[in-house]
XYZ file of C-alpha atoms in Angstrom:
435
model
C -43.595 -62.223 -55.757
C -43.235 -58.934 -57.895
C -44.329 -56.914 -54.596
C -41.101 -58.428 -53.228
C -38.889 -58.009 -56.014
C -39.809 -54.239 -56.042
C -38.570 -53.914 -52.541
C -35.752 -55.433 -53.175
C -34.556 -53.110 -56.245
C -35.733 -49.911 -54.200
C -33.580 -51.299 -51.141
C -30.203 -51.774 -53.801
C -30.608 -48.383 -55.372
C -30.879 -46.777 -51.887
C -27.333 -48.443 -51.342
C -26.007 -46.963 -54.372
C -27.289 -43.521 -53.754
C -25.614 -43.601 -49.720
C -22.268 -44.972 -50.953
C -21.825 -42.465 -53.960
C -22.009 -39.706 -51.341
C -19.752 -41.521 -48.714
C -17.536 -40.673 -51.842
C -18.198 -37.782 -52.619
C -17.671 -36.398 -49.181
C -13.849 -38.763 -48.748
C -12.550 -37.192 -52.269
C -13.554 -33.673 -50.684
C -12.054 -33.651 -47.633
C -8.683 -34.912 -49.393
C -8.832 -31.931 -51.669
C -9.088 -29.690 -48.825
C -6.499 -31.451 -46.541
C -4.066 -30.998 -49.462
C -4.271 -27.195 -50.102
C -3.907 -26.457 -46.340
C -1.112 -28.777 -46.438
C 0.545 -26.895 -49.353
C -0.223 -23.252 -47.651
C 1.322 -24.215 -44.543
C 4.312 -25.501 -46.739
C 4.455 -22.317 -48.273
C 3.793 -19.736 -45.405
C 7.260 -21.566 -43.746
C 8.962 -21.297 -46.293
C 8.544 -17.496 -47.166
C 9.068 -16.808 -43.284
C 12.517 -18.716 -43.681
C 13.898 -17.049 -46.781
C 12.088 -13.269 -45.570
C 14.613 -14.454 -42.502
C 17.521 -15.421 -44.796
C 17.184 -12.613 -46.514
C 16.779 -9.882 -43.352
C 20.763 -12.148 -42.237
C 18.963 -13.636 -39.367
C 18.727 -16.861 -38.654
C 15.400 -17.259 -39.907
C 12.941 -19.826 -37.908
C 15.620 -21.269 -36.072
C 16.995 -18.261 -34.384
C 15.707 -16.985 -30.937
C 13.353 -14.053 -30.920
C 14.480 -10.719 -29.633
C 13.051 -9.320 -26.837
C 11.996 -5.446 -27.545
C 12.365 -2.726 -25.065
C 9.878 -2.239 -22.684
C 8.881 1.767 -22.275
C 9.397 2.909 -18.782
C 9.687 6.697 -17.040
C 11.953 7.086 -13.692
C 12.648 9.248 -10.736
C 15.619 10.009 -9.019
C 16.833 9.146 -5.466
C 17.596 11.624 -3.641
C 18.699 12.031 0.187
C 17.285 14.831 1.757
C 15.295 16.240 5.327
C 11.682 14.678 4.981
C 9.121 15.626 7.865
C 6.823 12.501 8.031
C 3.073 13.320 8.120
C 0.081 11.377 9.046
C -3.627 12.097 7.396
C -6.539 12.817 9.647
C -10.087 13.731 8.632
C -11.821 16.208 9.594
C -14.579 19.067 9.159
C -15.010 22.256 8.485
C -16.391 24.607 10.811
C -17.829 28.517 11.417
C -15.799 30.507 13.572
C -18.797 32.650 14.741
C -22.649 31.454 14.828
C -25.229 33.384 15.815
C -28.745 33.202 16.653
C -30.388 36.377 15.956
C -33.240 37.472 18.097
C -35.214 40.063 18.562
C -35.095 43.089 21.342
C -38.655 44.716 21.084
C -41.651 42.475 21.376
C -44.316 42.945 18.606
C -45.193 41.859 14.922
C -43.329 41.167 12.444
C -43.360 44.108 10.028
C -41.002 42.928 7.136
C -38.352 40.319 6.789
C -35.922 41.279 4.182
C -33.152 38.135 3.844
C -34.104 34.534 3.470
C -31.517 31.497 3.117
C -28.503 31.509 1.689
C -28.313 35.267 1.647
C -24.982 37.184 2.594
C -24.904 40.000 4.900
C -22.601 42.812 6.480
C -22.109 43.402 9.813
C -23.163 46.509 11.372
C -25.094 47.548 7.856
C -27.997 44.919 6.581
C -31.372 44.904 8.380
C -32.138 41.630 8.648
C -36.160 42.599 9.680
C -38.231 44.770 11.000
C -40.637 44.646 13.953
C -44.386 46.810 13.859
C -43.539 50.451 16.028
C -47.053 51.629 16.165
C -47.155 51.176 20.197
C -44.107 52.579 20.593
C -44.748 55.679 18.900
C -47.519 56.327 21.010
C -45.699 55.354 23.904
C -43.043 57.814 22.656
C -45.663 60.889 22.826
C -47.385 59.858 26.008
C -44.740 59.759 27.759
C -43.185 63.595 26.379
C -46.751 64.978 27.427
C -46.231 63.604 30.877
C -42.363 65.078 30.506
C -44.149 68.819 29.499
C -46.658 68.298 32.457
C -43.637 67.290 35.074
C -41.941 70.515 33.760
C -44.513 72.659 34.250
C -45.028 71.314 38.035
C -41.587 71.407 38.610
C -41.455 75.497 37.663
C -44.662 76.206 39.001
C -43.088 74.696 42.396
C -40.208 76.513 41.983
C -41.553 79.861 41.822
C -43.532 79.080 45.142
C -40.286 78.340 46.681
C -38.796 81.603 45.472
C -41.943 83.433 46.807
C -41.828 81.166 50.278
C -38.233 81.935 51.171
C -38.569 85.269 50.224
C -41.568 85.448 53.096
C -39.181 82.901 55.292
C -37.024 86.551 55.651
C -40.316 88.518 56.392
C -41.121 85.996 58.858
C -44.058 85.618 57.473
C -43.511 82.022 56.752
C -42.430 79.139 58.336
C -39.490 76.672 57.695
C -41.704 73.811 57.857
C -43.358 75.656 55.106
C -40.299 76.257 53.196
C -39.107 72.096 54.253
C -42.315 70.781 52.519
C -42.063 72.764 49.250
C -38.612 71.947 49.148
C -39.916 68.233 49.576
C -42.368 68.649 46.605
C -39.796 70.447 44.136
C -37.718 67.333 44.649
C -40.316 64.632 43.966
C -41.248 66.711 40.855
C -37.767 66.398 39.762
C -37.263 62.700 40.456
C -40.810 62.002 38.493
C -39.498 63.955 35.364
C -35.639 62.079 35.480
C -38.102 58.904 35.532
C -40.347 59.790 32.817
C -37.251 61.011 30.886
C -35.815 57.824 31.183
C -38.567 56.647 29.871
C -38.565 58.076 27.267
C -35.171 56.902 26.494
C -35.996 53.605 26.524
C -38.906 53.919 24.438
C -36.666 55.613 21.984
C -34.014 52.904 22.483
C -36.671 50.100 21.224
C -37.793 52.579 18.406
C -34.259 51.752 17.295
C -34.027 48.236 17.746
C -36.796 47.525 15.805
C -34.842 47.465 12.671
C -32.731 44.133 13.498
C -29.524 44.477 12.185
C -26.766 41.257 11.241
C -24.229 41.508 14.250
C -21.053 40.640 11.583
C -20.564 39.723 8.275
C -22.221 36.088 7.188
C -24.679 34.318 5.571
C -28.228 33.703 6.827
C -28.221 29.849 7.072
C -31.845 29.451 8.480
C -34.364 31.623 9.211
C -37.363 31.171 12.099
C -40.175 33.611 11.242
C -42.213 35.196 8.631
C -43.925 38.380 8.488
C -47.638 38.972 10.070
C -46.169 37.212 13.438
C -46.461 37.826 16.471
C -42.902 37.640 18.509
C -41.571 38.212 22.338
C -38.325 39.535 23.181
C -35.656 36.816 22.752
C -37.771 35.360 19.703
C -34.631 33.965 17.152
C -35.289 35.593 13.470
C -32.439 34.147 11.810
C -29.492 32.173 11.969
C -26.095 33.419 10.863
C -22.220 31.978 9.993
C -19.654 34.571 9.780
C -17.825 34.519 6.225
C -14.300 35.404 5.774
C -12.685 33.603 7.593
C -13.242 29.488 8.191
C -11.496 27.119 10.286
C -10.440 23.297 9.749
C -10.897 21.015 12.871
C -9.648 17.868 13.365
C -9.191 15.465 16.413
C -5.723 14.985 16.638
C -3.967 11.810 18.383
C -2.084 12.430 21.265
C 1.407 11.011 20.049
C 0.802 14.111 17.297
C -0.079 15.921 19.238
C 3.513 17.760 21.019
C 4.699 18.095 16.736
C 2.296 20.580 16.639
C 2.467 24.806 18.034
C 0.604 27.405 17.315
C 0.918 29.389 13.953
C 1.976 25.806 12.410
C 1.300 25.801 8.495
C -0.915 22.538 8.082
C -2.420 22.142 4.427
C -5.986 21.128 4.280
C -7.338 19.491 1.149
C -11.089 19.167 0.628
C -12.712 16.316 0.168
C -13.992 15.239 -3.355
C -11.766 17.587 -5.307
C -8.343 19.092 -5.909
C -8.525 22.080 -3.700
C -5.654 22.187 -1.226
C -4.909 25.189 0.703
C -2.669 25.592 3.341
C -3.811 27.499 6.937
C -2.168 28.217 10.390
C -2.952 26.241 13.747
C -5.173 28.881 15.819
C -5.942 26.483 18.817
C -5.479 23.772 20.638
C -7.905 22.456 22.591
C -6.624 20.662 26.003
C -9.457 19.012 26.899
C -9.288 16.090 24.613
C -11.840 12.838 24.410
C -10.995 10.291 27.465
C -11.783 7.454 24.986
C -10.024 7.846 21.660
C -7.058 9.685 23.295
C -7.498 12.836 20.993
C -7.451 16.220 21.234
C -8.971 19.364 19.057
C -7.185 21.602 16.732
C -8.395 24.325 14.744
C -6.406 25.663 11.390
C -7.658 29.010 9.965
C -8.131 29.043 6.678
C -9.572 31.552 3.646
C -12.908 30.926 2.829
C -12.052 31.267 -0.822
C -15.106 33.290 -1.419
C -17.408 31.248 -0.035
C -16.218 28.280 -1.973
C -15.681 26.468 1.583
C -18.751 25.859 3.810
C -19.158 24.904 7.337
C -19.785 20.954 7.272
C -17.736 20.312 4.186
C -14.973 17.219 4.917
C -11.417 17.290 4.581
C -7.904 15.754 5.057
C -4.763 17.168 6.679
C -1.657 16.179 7.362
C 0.137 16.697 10.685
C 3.108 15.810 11.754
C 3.763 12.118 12.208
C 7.774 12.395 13.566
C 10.414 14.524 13.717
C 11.755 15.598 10.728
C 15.095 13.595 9.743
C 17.104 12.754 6.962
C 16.410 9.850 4.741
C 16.069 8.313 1.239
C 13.717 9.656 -0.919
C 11.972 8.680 -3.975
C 8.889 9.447 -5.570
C 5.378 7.459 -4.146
C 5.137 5.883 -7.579
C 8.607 4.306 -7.937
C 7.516 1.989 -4.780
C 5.190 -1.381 -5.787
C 3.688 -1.882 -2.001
C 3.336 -5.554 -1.756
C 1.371 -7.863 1.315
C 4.658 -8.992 1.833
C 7.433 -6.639 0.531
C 7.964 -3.592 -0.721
C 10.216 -2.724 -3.901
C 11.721 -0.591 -6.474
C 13.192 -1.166 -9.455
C 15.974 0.038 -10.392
C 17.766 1.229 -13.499
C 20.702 -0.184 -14.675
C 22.967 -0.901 -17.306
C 22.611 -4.337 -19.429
C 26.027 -5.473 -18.917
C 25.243 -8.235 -20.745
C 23.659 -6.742 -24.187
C 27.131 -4.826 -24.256
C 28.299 -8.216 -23.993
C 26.901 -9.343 -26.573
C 26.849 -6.348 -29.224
C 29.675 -3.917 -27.808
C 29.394 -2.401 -31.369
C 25.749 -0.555 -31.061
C 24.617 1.430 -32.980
C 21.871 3.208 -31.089
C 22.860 5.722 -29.368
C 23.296 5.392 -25.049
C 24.214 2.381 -23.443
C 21.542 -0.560 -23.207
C 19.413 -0.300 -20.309
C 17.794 -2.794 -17.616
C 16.141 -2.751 -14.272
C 15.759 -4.994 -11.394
C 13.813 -4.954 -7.926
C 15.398 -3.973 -4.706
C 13.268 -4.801 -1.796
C 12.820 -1.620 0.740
C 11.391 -1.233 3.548
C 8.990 2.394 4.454
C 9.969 4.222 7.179
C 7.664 7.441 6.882
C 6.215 9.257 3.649
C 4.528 12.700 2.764
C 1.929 13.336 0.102
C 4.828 12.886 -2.649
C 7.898 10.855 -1.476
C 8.280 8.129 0.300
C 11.409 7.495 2.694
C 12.814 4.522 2.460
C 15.646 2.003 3.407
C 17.280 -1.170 1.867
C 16.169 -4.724 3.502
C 19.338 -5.958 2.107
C 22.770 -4.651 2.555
C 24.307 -5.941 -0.923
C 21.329 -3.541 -2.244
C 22.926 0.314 -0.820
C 25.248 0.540 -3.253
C 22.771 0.337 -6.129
C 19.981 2.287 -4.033
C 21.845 5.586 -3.278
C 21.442 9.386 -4.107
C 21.256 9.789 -8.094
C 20.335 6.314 -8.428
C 17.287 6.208 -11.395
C 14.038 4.137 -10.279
C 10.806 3.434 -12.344
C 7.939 4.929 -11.143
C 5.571 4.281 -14.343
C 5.062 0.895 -15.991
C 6.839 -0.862 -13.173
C 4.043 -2.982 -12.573
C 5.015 -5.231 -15.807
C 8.905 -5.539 -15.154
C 10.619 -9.145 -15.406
C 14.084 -8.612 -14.218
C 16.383 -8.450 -16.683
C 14.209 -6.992 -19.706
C 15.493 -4.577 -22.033
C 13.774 -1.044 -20.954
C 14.083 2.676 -22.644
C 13.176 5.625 -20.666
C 9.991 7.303 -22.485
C 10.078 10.953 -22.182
C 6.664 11.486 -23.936
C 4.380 13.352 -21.476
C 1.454 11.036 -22.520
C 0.545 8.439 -19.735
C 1.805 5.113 -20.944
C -0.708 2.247 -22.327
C -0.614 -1.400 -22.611
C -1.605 -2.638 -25.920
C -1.401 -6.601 -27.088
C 1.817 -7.103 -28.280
C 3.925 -10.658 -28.331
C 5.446 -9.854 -25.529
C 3.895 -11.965 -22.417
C 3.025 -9.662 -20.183
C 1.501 -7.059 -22.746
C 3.676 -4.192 -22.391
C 3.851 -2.043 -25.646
C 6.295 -3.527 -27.837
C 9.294 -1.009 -29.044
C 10.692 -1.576 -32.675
């Protein structure tokens, strides 16, 4: 019995302890409910009198919509020659493969990759002379010895026809020295040339770049052993560079010689402008494309053969048509538009005594369709008629921050320099907000 009665007390005060804290935690929660309640209360109420006291209509009034910072082009009609962008490469106009003349070893090599040399002037290597030197003075004895036949025989001619008149010799006599004079004098015109030629190779052996390049590879080393047509290195010419591309054959009649194409190279902002040298008529059967070649400046070496580019050609003939900048058009799947500037009729409408300065501002799209373009403008034409009034020479479009319009939105024309950046604002579609 007392076991039991203990239990019994320990299970009533763990009741009391559970429902003091149910308590507790009720009378806390009503504290807090009420001071949220009463900052609420009071956060309205200074927004209504801040708006009382501003003369607006405090939280009952509709919100004004700010201006929306925009920057515009003009329309403008004018000629516009329609291009189309190819790819292509960069090439050498000369290559060469320079081999050797004179057989032999290689005595010295004096450029390796990469280096530049002059036409005419840099030895590019030399090949061993030791035979031919020694050719060179066997051959000049044999030239003394010929000589010395040859006058030898020539004074027993003198002495032969001189007995020919004494009749003490015979013309047979006088036939064969005559005979042997002439043999003598082929043999030396022989060993003289020679001679020549061993003096020609002497020459050669210093191999020298045929034009001004750069050595792009080279094929042998000194200490070896080469035969006459052996390559030693390979040359580009320098200077000068050419720009081919394969050219369709609908661009292909826009284009004549001495044509001013500009060629910009891949992967960075140089764009230089060259002249059409050639055009190749025998173009590829399957693609329906022919060669052209555009000189250009090799900029100091800057451009090198195998380097990609893009040029534009020719697309159509040049005509006269709308023009705005690329940027003012928003290319769409299904449409293309503009938006144009305008004034806010309505604003004036409502507040014809402004005090800001210019008339309010608006914009709304015009769909266009893109008949040709070049690297800056496109050309372009309404889709609907009611729209070529609005969309006509001196006519303002947006061509930055156009991509966050709602027709009919306030805009101001920003004429900051400084590209123009979204930041969170109230406004929906998180263009900067304008006080």
């Amino acid at each position: 019995m007392p076991v039991m009665l203990r239990s019994l007390k320990k299970v009533a005060d763990t009741s009391e302890k559970h429902a003091v804290f149910l308590l507790s935690t009720a009378a806390t929660m009503l504290a807090a409910g009420v001071l949220i309640g009463y900052g609420i209360w009071g956060s309205v109420g200074e927004s209504e009198d801040a708006g009382s006291a501003k003369g607006g209509p405090g939280r009952s009034g509709p919100p004004s919509t700010p201006a929306m910072l925009v920057r515009v082009g003009t329309v403008q009609r004018e000629q516009i020659a329609p291009t189309r962008t190819l790819l292509g490469d960069l090439i050498p106009v000369r290559t060469a493969a320079v081999a050797t003349e004179v057989p032999g070893r290689v005595a010295e090599v004096f450029v390796d990759e990469g280096s530049t040399v002059v036409g005419g002037e840099t030895v590019l290597a030399r090949v061993d002379g030791t035979w031919e030197t020694l050719q060179e003075k066997k051959i000049a004895a044999q030239i003394d010895q010929a000589n010395a036949t040859l006058r030898f025989e020539q004074a027993e001619m003198a002495r032969l026809k001189k007995l020919l008149n004494q009749q003490a010799a015979s013309t047979s006599e006088v036939d064969a020295k005559l005979a042997i004079i002439e043999q003598t004098q082929a043999s030396l015109d022989e060993l003289e040339a020679s001679l020549q030629e061993v003096r020609t190779r002497m020459e050669r052996l210093n191999i020298i770049a045929p034009f001004d390049g750069e050595v792009v590879s080279k094929h042998t080393e000194v200490g070896e052993y080469i035969a006459v047509g052996a390559p030693i290195v390979d040359i580009v010419s320098t200077g000068r560079i050419d720009a081919k591309a394969m050219v369709p054959q609908q661009n292909l009649s826009l284009l004549k010689l001495g044509d001013a194409i500009a060629v910009k190279l891949d992967h960075t902002d140089v764009e230089i402008t060259g002249n059409v040298v050639a055009i190749n008529s025998k173009g590829s059967l399957d693609s329906r494309t022919f060669p052209v070649r555009i000189a250009l400046d090799d900029q100091n070496g800057r451009l090198k053969p195998g380097m990609g580019v893009s040029l534009d050609v020719p697309a159509m003939p040049p005509s006269t048509e709308l023009l705005v900048p690329r940027d003012a058009v928003l290319t769409k799947p299904d449409e293309s538009v503009v938006w144009i500037l305008e004034i806010d009729t309505r604003a004036l409408e409502q507040n014809p005594k402004r005090d800001t300065p210019g008339k309010p501002m608006t914009t709304r799209p015009v769909p266009v369709k893109i008949l040709s373009h070049t690297a800056e403008q496109f050309a372009i034409a309404c889709v609907r008629t009611a729209d070529e009034a609005a969309l006509k020479p001196g006519a303002q479009v947006v061509t930055e921050g156009l991509e966050r319009l709602v027709p009919g939105v306030p805009v101001r024309i920003d004429a900051d320099g400084q590209p123009l950046v979204a930041v969170p604002g109230s406004y929906p579609n998180g263009q900067q907000m304008v006080d």
